Coordinates of N, CA, C and O in Angstrom, one line a residue:
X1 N 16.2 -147.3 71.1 CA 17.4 -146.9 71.8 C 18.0 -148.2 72.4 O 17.4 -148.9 73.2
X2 N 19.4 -148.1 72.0 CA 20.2 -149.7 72.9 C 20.4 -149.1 74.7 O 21.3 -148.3 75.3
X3 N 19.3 -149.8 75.2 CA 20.0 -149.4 77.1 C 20.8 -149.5 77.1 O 21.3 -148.4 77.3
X4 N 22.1 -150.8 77.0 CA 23.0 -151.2 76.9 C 24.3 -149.6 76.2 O 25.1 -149.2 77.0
X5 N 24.1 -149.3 75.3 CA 25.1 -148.2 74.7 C 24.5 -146.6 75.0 O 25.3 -145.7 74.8
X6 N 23.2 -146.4 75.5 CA 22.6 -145.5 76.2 C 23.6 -145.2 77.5 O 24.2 -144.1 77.4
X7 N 23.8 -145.9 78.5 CA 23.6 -146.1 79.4 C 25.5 -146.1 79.4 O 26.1 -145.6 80.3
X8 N 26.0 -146.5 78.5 CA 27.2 -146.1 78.5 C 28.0 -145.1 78.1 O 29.2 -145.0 78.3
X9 N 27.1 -144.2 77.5 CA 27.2 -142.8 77.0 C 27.3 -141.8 77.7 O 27.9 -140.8 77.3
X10 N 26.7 -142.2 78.9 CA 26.2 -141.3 80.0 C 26.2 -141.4 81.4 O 25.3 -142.2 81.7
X11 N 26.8 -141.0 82.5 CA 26.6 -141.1 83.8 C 25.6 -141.5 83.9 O 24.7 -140.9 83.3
X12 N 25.3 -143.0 84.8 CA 23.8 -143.4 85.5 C 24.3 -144.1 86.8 O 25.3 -144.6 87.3
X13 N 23.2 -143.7 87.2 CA 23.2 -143.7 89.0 C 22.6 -145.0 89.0 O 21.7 -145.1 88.2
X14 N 22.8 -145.9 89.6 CA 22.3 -147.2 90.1 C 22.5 -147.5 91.7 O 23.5 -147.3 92.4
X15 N 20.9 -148.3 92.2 CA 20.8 -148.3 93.4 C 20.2 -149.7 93.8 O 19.2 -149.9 93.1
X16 N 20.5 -150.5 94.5 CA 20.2 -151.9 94.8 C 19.8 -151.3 96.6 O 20.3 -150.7 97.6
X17 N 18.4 -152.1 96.1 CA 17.9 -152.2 98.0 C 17.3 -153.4 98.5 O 16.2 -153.6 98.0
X18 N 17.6 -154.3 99.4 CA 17.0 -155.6 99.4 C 16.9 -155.6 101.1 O 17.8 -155.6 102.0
X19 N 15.6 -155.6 101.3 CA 15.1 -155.6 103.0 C 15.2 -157.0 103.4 O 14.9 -157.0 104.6
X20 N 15.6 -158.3 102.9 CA 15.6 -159.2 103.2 C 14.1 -160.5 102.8 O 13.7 -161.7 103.1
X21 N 13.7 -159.5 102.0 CA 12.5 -160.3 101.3 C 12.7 -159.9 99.8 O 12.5 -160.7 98.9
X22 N 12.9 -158.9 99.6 CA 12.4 -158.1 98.3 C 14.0 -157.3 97.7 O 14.8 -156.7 98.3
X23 N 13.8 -157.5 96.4 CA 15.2 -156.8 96.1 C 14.8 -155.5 95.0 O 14.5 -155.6 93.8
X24 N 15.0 -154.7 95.5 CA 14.4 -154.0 94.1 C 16.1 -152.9 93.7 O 17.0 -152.7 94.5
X25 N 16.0 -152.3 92.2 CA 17.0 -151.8 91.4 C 16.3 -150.8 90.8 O 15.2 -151.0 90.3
X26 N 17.0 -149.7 91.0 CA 17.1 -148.3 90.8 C 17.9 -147.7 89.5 O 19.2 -147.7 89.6
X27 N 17.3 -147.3 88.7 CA 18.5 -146.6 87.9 C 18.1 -145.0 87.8 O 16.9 -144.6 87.5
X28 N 19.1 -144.3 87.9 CA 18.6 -142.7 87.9 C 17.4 -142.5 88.6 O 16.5 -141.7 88.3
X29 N 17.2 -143.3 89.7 CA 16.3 -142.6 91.2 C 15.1 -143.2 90.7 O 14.2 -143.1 91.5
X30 N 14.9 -144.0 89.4 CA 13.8 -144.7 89.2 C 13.8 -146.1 89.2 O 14.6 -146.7 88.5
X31 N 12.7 -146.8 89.9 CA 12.6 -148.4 90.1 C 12.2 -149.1 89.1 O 11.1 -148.9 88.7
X32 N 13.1 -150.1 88.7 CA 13.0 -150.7 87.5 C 12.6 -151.9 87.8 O 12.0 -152.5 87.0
X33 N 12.8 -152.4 88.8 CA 12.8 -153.5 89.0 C 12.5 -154.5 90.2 O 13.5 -154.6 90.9
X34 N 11.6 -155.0 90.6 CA 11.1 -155.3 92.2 C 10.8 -156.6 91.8 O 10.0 -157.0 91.0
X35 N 11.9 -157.7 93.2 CA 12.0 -159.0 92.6 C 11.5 -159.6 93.8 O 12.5 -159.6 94.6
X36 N 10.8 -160.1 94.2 CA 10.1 -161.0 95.5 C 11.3 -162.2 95.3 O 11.4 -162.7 94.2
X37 N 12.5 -162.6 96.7 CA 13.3 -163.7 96.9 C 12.8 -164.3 98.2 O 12.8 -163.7 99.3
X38 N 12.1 -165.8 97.8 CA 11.3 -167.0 99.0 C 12.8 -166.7 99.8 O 12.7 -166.1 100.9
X39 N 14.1 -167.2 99.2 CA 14.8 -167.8 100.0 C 16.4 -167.5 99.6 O 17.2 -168.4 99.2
X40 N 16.7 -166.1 99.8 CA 17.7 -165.5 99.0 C 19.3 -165.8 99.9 O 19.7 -165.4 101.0
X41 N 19.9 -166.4 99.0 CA 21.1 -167.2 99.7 C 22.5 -165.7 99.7 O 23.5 -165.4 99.0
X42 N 21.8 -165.0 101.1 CA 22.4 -164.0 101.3 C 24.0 -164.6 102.3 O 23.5 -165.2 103.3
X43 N 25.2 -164.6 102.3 CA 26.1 -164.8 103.4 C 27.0 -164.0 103.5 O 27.5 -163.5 102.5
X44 N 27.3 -163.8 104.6 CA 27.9 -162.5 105.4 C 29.7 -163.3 105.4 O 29.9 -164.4 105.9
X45 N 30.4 -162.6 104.9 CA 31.8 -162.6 104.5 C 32.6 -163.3 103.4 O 33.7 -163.8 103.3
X46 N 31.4 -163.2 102.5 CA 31.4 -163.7 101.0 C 32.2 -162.3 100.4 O 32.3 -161.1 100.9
X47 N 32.5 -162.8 99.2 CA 33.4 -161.9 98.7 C 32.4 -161.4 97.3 O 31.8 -162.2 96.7
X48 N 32.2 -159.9 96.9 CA 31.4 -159.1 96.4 C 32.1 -159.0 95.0 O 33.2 -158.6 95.1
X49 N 31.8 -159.2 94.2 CA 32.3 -158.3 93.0 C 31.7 -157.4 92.3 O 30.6 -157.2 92.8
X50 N 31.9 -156.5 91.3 CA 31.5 -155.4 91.2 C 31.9 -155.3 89.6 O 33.1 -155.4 89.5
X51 N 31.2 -155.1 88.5 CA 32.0 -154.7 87.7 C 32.4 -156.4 86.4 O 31.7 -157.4 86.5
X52 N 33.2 -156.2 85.6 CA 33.6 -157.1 85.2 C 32.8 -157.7 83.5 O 32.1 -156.8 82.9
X53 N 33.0 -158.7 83.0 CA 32.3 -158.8 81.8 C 31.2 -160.5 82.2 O 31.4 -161.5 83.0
X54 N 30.2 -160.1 81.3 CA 29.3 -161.1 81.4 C 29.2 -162.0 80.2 O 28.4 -162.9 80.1
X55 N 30.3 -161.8 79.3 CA 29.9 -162.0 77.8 C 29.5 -161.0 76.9 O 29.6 -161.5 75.7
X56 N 29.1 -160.0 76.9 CA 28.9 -159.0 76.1 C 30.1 -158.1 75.7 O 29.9 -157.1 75.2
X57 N 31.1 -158.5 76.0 CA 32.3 -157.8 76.2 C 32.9 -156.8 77.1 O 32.3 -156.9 78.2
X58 N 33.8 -156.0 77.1 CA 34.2 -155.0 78.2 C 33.8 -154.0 77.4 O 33.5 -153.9 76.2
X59 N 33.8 -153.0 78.5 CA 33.2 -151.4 78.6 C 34.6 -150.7 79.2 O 35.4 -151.2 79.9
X60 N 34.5 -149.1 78.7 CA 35.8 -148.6 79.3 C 34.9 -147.7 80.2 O 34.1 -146.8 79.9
X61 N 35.1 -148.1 81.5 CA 34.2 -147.8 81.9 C 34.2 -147.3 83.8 O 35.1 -148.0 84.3
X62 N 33.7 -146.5 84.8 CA 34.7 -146.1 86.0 C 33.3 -146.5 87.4 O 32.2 -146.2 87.0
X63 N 33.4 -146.9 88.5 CA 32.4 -147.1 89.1 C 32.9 -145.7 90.0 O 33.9 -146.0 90.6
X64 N 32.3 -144.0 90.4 CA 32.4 -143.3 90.6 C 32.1 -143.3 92.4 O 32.5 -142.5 93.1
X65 N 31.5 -144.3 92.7 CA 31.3 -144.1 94.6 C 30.7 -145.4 94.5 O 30.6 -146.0 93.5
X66 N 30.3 -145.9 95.8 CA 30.1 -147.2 96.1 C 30.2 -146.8 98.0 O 31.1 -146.4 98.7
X67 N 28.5 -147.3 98.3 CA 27.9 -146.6 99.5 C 26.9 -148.1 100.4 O 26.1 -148.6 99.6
X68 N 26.9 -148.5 101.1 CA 26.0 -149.4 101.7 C 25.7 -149.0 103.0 O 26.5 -148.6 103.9
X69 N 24.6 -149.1 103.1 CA 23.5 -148.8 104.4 C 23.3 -149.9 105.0 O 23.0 -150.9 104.4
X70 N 23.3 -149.9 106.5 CA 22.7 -151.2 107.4 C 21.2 -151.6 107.4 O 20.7 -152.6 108.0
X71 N 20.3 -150.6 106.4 CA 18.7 -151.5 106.3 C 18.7 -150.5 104.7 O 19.3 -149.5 104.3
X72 N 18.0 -151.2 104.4 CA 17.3 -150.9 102.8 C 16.7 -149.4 102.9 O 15.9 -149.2 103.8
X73 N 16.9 -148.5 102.0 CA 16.3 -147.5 101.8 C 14.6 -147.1 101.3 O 13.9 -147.9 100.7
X74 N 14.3 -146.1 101.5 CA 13.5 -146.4 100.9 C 13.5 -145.6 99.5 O 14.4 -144.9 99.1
X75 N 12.5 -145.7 98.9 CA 12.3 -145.0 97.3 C 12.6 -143.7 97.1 O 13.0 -143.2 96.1
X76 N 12.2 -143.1 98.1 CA 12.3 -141.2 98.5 C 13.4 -141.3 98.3 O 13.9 -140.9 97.3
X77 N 14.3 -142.0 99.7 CA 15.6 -141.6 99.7 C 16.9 -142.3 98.5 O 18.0 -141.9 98.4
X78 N 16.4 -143.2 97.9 CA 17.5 -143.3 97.0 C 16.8 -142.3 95.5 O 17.5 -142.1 94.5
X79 N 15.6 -141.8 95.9 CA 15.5 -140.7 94.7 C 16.6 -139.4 95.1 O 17.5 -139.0 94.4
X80 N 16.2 -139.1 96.1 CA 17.2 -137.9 96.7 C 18.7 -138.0 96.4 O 19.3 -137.0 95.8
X81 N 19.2 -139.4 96.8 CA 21.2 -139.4 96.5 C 20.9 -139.3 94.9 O 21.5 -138.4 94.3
X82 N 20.4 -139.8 94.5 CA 20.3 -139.2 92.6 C 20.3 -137.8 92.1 O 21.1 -137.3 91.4
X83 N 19.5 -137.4 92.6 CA 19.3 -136.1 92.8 C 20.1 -135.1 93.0 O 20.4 -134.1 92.3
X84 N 20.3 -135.4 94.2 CA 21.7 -134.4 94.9 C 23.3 -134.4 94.4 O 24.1 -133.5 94.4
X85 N 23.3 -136.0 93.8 CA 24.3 -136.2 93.2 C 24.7 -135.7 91.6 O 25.7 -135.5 91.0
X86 N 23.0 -135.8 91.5 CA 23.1 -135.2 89.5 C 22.6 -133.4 89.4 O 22.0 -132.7 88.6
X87 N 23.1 -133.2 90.3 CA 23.2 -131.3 90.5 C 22.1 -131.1 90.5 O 21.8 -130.0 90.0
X88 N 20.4 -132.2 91.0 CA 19.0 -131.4 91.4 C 18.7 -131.8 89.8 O 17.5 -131.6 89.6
X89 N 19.2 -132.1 88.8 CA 18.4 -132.3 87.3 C 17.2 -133.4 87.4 O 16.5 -133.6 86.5

């Protein structure tokens, strides 16, 4: 299965949580990914982008909500907004 054309087929929930040491990425309430940063060049009124092409080309494609919390979630609760959000499936 292509993740890439998977993943574009179908509504997927994605969740980025980074406590300031550790960055970890969520897709559909499950953790894919947990990245230990020594020295993560985080700055406060930098401009965010969202979206866009990497080289693989464009996708027709819609970012449905966009939510940020003042400390990192934990795993429960970004399972839960998945959840609640994908009608409990």
């Amino acid at each position: 299965v292509n993740l890439a054309t998977s993943m574009l087929s179908a509504w997927t929930h994605f969740a980025i949580a980074f406590d300031g040491t550790t960055l970890e990425v969520y897709r559909n309430g499950l953790r894919i990914a947990n990245v230990p940063l020594e020295n993560p060049n985080i700055r406060l009124g930098k401009e965010l982008a969202l979206g866009g092409s990497n080289g693989y080309g464009e996708a027709d494609t819609e970012i449905g909500a966009i939510r940020f919390y003042s400390t990192a979630l934990p795993a429960a609760d970004i399972e839960k907004l998945y959840v609640s959000r994908n009608g409990g499936k």
